[in-house]
mmCIF file of C-alpha atoms in Angstrom:
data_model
loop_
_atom_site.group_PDB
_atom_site.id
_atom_site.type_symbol
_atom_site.label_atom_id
_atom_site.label_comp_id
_atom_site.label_asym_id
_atom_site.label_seq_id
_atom_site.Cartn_x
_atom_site.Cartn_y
_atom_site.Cartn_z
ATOM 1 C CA UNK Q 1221 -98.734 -231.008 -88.218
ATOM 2 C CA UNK Q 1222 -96.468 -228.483 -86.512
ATOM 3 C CA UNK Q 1223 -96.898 -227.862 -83.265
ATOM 4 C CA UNK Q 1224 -95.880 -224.466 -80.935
ATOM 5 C CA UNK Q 1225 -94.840 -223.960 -77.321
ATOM 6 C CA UNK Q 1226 -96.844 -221.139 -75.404
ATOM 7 C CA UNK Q 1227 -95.417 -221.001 -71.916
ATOM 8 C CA UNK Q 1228 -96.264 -224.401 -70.622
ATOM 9 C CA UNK Q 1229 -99.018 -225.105 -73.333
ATOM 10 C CA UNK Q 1230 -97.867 -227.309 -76.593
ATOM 11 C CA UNK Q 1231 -100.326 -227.011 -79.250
ATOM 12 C CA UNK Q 1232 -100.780 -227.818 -82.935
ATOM 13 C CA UNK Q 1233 -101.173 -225.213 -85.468
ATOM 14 C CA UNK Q 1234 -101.026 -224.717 -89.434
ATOM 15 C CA UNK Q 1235 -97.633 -223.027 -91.170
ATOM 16 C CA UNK Q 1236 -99.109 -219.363 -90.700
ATOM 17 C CA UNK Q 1237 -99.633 -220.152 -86.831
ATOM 18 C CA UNK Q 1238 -103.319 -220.434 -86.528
ATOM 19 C CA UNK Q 1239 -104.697 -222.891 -83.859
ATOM 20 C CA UNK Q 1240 -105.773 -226.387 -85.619
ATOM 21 C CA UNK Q 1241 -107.616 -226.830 -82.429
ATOM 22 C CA UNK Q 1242 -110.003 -224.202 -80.977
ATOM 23 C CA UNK Q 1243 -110.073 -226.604 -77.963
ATOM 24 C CA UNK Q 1244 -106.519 -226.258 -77.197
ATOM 25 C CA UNK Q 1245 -106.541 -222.990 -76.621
ATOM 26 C CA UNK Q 1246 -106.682 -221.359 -73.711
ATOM 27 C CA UNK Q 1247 -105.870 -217.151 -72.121
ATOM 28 C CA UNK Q 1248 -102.081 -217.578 -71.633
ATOM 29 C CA UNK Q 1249 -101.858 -218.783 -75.535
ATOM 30 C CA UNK Q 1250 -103.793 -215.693 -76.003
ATOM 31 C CA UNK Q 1251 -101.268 -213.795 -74.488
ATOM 32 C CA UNK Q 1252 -98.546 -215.050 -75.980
ATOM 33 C CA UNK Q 1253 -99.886 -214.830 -79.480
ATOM 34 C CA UNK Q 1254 -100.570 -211.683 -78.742
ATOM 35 C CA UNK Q 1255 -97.270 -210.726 -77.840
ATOM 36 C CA UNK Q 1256 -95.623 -212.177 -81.591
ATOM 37 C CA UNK Q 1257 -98.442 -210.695 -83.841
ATOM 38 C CA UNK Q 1258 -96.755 -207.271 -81.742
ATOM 39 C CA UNK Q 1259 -99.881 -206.296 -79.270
ATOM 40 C CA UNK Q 1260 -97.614 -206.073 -75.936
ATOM 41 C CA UNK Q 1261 -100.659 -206.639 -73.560
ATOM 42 C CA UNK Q 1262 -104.573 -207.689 -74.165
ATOM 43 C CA UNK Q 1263 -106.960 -204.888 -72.635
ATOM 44 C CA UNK Q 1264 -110.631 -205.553 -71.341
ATOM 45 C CA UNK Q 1265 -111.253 -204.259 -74.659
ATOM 46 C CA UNK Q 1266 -109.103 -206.960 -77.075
ATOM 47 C CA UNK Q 1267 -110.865 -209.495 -74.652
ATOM 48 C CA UNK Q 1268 -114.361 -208.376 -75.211
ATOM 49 C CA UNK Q 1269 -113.805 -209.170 -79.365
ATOM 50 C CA UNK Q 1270 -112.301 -212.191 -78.175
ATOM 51 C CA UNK Q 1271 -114.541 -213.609 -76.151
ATOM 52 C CA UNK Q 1272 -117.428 -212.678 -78.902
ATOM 53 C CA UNK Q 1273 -115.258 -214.005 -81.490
ATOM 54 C CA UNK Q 1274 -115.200 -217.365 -79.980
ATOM 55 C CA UNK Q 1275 -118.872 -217.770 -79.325
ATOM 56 C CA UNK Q 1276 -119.205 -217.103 -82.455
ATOM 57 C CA UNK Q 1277 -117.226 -219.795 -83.461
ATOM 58 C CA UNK Q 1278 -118.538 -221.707 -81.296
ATOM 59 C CA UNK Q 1279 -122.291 -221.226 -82.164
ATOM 60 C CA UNK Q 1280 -122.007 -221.258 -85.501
ATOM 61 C CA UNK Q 1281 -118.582 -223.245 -87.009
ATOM 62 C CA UNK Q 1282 -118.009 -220.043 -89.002
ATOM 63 C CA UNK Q 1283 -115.929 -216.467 -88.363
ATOM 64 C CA UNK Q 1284 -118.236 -213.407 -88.627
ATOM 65 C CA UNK Q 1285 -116.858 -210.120 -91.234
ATOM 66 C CA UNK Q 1286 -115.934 -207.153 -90.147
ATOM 67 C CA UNK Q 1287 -119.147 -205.374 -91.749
ATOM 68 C CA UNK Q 1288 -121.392 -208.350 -89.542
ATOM 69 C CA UNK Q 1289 -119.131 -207.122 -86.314
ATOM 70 C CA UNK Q 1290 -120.162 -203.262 -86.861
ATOM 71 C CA UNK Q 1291 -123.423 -203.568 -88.030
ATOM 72 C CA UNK Q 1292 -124.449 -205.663 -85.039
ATOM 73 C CA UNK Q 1293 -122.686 -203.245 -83.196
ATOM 74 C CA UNK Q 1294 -120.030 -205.453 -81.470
ATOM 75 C CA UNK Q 1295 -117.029 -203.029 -82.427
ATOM 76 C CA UNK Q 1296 -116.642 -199.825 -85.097
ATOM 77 C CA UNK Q 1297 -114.576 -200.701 -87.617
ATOM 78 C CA UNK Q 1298 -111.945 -198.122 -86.375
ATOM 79 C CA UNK Q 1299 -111.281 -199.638 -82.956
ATOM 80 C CA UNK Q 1300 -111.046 -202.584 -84.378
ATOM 81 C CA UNK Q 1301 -108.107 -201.162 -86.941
ATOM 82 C CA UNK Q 1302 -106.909 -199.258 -83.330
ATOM 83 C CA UNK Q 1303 -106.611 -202.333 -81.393
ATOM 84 C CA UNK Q 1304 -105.424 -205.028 -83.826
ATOM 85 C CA UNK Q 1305 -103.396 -203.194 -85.946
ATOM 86 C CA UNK Q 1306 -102.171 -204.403 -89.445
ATOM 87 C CA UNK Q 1307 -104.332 -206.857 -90.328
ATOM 88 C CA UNK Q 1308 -107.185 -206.761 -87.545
ATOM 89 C CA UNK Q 1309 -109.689 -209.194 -87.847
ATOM 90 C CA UNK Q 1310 -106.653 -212.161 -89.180
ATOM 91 C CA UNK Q 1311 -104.822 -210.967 -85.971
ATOM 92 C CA UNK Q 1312 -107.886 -210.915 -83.088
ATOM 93 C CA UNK Q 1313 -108.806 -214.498 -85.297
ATOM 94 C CA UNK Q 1314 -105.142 -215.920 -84.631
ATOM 95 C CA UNK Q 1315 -104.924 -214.569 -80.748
ATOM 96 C CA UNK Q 1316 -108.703 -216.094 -80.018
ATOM 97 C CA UNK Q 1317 -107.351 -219.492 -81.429
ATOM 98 C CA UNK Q 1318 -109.326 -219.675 -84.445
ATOM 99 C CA UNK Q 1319 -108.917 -220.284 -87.767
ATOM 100 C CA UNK Q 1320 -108.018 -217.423 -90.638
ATOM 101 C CA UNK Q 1321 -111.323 -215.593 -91.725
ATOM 102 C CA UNK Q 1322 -111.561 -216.499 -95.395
ATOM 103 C CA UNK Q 1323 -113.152 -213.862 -96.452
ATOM 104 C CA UNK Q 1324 -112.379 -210.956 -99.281
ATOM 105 C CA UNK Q 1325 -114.926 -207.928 -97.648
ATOM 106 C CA UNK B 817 -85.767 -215.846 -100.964
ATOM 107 C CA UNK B 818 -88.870 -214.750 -99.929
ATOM 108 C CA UNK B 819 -90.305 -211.913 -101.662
ATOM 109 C CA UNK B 820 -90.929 -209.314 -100.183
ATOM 110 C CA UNK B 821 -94.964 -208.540 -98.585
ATOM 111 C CA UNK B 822 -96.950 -205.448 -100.357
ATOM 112 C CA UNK B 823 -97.095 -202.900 -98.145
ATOM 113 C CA UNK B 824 -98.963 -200.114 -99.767
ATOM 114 C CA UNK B 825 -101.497 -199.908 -102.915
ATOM 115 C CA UNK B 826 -102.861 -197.713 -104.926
ATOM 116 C CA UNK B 827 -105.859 -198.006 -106.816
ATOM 117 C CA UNK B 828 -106.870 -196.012 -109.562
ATOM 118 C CA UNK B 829 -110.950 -196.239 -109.936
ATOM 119 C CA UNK B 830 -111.526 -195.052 -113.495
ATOM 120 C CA UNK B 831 -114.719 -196.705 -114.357
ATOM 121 C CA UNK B 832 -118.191 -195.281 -113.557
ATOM 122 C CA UNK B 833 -119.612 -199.056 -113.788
ATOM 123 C CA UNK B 834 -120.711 -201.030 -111.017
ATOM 124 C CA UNK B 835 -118.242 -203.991 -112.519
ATOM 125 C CA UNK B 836 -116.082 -201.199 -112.629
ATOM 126 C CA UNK B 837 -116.555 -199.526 -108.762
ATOM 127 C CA UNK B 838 -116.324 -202.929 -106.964
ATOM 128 C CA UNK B 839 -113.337 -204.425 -108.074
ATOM 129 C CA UNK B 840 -111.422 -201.191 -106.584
ATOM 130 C CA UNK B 841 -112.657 -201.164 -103.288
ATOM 131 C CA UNK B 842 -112.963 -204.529 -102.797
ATOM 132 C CA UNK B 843 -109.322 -204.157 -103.272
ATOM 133 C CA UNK B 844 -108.811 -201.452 -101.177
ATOM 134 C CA UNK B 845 -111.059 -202.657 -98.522
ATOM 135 C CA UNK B 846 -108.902 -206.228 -98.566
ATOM 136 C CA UNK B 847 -105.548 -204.542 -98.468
ATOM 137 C CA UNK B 848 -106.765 -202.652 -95.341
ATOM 138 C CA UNK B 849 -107.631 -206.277 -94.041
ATOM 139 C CA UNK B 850 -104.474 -207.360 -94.267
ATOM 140 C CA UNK B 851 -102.580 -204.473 -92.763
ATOM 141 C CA UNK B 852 -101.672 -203.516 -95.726
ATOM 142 C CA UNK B 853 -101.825 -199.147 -96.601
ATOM 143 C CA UNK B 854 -104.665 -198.104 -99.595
ATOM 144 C CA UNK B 855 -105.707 -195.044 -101.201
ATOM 145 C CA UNK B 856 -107.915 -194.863 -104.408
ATOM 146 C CA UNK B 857 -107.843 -192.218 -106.874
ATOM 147 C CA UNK B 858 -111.185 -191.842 -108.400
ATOM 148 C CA UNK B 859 -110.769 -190.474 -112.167
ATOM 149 C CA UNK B 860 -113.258 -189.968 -115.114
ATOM 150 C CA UNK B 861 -116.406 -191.932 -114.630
ATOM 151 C CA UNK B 862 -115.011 -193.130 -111.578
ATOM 152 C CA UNK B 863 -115.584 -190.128 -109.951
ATOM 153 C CA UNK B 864 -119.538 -191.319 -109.885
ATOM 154 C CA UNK B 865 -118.300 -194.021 -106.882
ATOM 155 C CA UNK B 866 -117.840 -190.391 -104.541
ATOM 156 C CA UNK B 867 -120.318 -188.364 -105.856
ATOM 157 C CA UNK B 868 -123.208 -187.584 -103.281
ATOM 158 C CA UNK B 869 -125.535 -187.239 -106.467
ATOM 159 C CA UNK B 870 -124.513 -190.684 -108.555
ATOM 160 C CA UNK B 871 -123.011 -192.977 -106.222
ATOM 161 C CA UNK B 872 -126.228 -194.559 -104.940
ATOM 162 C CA UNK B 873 -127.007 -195.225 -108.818
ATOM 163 C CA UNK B 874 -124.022 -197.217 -110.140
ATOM 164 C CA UNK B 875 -125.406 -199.209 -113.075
ATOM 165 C CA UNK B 876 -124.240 -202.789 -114.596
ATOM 166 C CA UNK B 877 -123.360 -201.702 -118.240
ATOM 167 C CA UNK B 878 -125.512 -204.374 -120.381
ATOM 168 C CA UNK B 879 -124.276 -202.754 -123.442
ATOM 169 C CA UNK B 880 -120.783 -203.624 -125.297
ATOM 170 C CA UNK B 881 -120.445 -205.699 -122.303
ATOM 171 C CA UNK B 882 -119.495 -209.736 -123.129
ATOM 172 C CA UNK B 883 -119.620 -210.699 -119.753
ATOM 173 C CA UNK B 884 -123.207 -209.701 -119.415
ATOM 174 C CA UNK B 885 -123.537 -213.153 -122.046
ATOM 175 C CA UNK B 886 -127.121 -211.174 -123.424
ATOM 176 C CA UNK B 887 -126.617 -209.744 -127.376
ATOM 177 C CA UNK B 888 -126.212 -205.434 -127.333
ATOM 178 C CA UNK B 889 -129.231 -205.259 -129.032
ATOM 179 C CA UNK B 890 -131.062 -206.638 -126.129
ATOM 180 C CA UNK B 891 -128.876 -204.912 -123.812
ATOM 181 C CA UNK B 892 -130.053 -201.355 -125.057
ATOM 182 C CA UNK B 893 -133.746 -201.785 -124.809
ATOM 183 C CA UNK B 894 -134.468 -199.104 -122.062
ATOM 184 C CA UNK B 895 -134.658 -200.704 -118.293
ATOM 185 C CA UNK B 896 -132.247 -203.954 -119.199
ATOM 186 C CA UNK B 897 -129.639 -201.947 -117.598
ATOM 187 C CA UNK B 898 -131.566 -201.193 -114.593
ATOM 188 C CA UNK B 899 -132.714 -204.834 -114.059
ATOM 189 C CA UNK B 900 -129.593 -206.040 -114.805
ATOM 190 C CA UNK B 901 -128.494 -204.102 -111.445
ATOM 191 C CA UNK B 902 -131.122 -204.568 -109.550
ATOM 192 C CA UNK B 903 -130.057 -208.541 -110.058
ATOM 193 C CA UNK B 904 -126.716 -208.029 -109.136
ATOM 194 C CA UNK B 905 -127.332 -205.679 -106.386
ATOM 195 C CA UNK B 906 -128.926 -208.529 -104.864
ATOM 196 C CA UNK B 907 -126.803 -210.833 -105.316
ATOM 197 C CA UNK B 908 -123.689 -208.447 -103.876
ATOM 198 C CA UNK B 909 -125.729 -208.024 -100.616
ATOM 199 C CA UNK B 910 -126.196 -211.884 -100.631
ATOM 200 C CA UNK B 911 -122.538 -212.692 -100.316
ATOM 201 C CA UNK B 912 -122.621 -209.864 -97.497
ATOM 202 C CA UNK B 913 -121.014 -207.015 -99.730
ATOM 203 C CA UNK B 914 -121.800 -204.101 -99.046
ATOM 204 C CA UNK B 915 -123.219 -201.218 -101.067
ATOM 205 C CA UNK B 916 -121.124 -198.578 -102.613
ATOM 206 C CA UNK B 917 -122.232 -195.820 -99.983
ATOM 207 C CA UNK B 918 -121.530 -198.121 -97.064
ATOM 208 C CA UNK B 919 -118.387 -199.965 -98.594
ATOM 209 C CA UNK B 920 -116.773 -196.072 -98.800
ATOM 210 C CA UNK B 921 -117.730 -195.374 -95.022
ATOM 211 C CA UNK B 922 -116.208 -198.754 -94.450
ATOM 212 C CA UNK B 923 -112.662 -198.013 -96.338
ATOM 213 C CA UNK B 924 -112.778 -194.625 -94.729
ATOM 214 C CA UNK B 925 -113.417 -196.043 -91.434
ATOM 215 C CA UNK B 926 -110.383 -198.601 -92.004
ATOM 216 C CA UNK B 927 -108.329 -195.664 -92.574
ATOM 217 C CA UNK B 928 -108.043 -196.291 -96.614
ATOM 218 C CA UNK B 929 -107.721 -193.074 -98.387
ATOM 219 C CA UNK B 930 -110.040 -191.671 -100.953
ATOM 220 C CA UNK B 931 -109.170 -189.042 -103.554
ATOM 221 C CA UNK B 932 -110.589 -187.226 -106.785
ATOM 222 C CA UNK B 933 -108.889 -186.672 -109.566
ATOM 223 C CA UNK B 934 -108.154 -182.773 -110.374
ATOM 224 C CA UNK B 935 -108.583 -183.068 -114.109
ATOM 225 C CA UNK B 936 -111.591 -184.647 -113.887
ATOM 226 C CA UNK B 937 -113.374 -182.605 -111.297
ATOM 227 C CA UNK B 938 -112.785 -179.519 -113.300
ATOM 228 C CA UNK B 939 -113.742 -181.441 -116.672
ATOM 229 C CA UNK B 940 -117.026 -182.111 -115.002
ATOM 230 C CA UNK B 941 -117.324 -178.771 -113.550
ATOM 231 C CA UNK B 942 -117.369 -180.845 -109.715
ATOM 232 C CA UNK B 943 -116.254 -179.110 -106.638
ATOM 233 C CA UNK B 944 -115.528 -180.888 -103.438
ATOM 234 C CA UNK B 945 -118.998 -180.396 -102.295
ATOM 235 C CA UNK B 946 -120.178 -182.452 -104.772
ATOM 236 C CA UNK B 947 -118.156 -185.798 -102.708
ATOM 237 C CA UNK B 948 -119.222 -187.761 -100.371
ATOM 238 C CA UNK B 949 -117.350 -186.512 -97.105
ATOM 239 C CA UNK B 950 -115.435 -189.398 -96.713
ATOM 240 C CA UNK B 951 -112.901 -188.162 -99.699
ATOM 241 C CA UNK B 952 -109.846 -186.169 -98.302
ATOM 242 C CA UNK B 953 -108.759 -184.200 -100.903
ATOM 243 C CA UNK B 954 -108.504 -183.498 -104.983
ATOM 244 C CA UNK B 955 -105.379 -184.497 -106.290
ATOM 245 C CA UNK B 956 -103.259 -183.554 -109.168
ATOM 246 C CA UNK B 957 -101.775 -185.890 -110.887
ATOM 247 C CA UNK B 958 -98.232 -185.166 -109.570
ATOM 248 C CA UNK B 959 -99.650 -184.951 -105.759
ATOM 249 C CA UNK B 960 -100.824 -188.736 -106.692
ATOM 250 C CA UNK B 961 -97.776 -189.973 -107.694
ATOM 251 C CA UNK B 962 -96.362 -188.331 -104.588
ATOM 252 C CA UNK B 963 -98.339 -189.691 -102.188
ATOM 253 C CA UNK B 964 -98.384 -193.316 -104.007
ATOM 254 C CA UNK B 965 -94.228 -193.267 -103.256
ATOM 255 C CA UNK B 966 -93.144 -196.826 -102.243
ATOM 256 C CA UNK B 967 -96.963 -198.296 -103.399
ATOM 257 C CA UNK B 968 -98.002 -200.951 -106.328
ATOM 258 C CA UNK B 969 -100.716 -198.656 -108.279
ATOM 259 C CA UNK B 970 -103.357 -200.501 -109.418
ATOM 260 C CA UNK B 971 -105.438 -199.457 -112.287
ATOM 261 C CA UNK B 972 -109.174 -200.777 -112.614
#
């Protein structure tokens, strides 16, 4: 398993750079994930789909869609595009720590 | 080497079908996904998929159709098509896919683009009112091309 160096924080993750280990991560990873998928700095906002992202997770072992994340009204699908650009929810999945939505809608 | 990533698609919708309509914006709706530009042209009997009037009615064809596994005969007798959609209908929504209506506001909303086709509209005497709102403009041919520069075009 490869692993990755975050600032102080070594942790394992597969070949496209996803967390293996929700548990490892922590907000300085965040950061610094954040930094290589090209978001220079998290807002309160990227933090709020964060957070909810890993509840999520955490409740239910599974990664919601985008259409579950706007119809519930947790974020409109074009702040999500505005915040995580190119490739939103794969890039707000990678940056919380969790694994690759595998999902085609 | 490593190839290089698709950047850009563009989908041509030319089917009035619902096995027709999905296929093309699921695509378009999974390019966006992965960062990746989409427009769809909407020509012919695709042009039902924007219409205001049709695109709440997209029907499984259950005639000259061997996917549908039923014989045409059976297929034609009046309603098979309609139950045959109302099955599938339900089983799109149960795998969270949206409807047509809702899957265009989502593409739109994900900044895919949608266009009509100019030859078609004026076959079937269509104006712009006639599209949902989420479709930016009618396109020639040529302007399609144009604006698919530097894209993969897709035809479904």
């Amino acid at each position: 398993m490869p692993t990755a160096t975050f600032g102080n924080h070594q942790v394992e993750v597969n070949d496209e750079g996803f967390l293996t280990d929700p548990t490892q991560w922590n907000k300085e990873i965040a950061d610094a994930i954040a930094k290589e998928v090209n978001i220079p700095e998290l807002t309160p906002k990227h933090w709020e789909l964060i957070d909810y992202l890993r509840k999520y997770y955490t409740e239910k072992n599974d990664m919601p869609s985008i259409r579950f994340l706007k119809k519930n009204g947790i974020i409109p699908i074009k702040d999500l595009y505005s915040l995580f650009p190119d490739g939103p929810l794969k890039k707000a999945s990678k940056i919380a720590g969790l694994p690759k939505p595998y999902s085609c809608v | 080497m490593e190839e290089e990533k698709i950047k850009k698609v563009s989908i041509i919708c030319s089917k009035g079908s619902l096995e027709g309509v999905y296929p093309a914006l699921i695509l378009a709706n999974g390019a966006r996904m992965e960062g990746i530009e989409a427009s769809i042209f909407f020509t012919f009997f695709g042009l039902d998929a924007i219409t205001k009037k049709r695109m709440g009615n997209i029907k499984v064809s259950t005639v000259g159709n061997p996917g549908m596994h039923i014989p045409t005969v059976v297929g034609s007798i009046p309603g098979m098509s309609a139950m045959a959609t109302a099955m599938m209908k339900k089983t799109i929504a149960g795998i969270d896919i949206p409807p047509i209506d809702e899957f265009i506001e989502m593409i739109h909303e994900a900044g895919g683009k949608l266009y009509g086709c100019k030859a078609s509209v004026d076959m079937f005497k269509l104006t712009k009112d006639d599209f949902c709102e989420q479709v930016e403009k009618i396109l020639t041919v040529g302007e399609f091309y144009e604006m698919s520069a530097g894209a993969q075009i897709i035809f479904t």
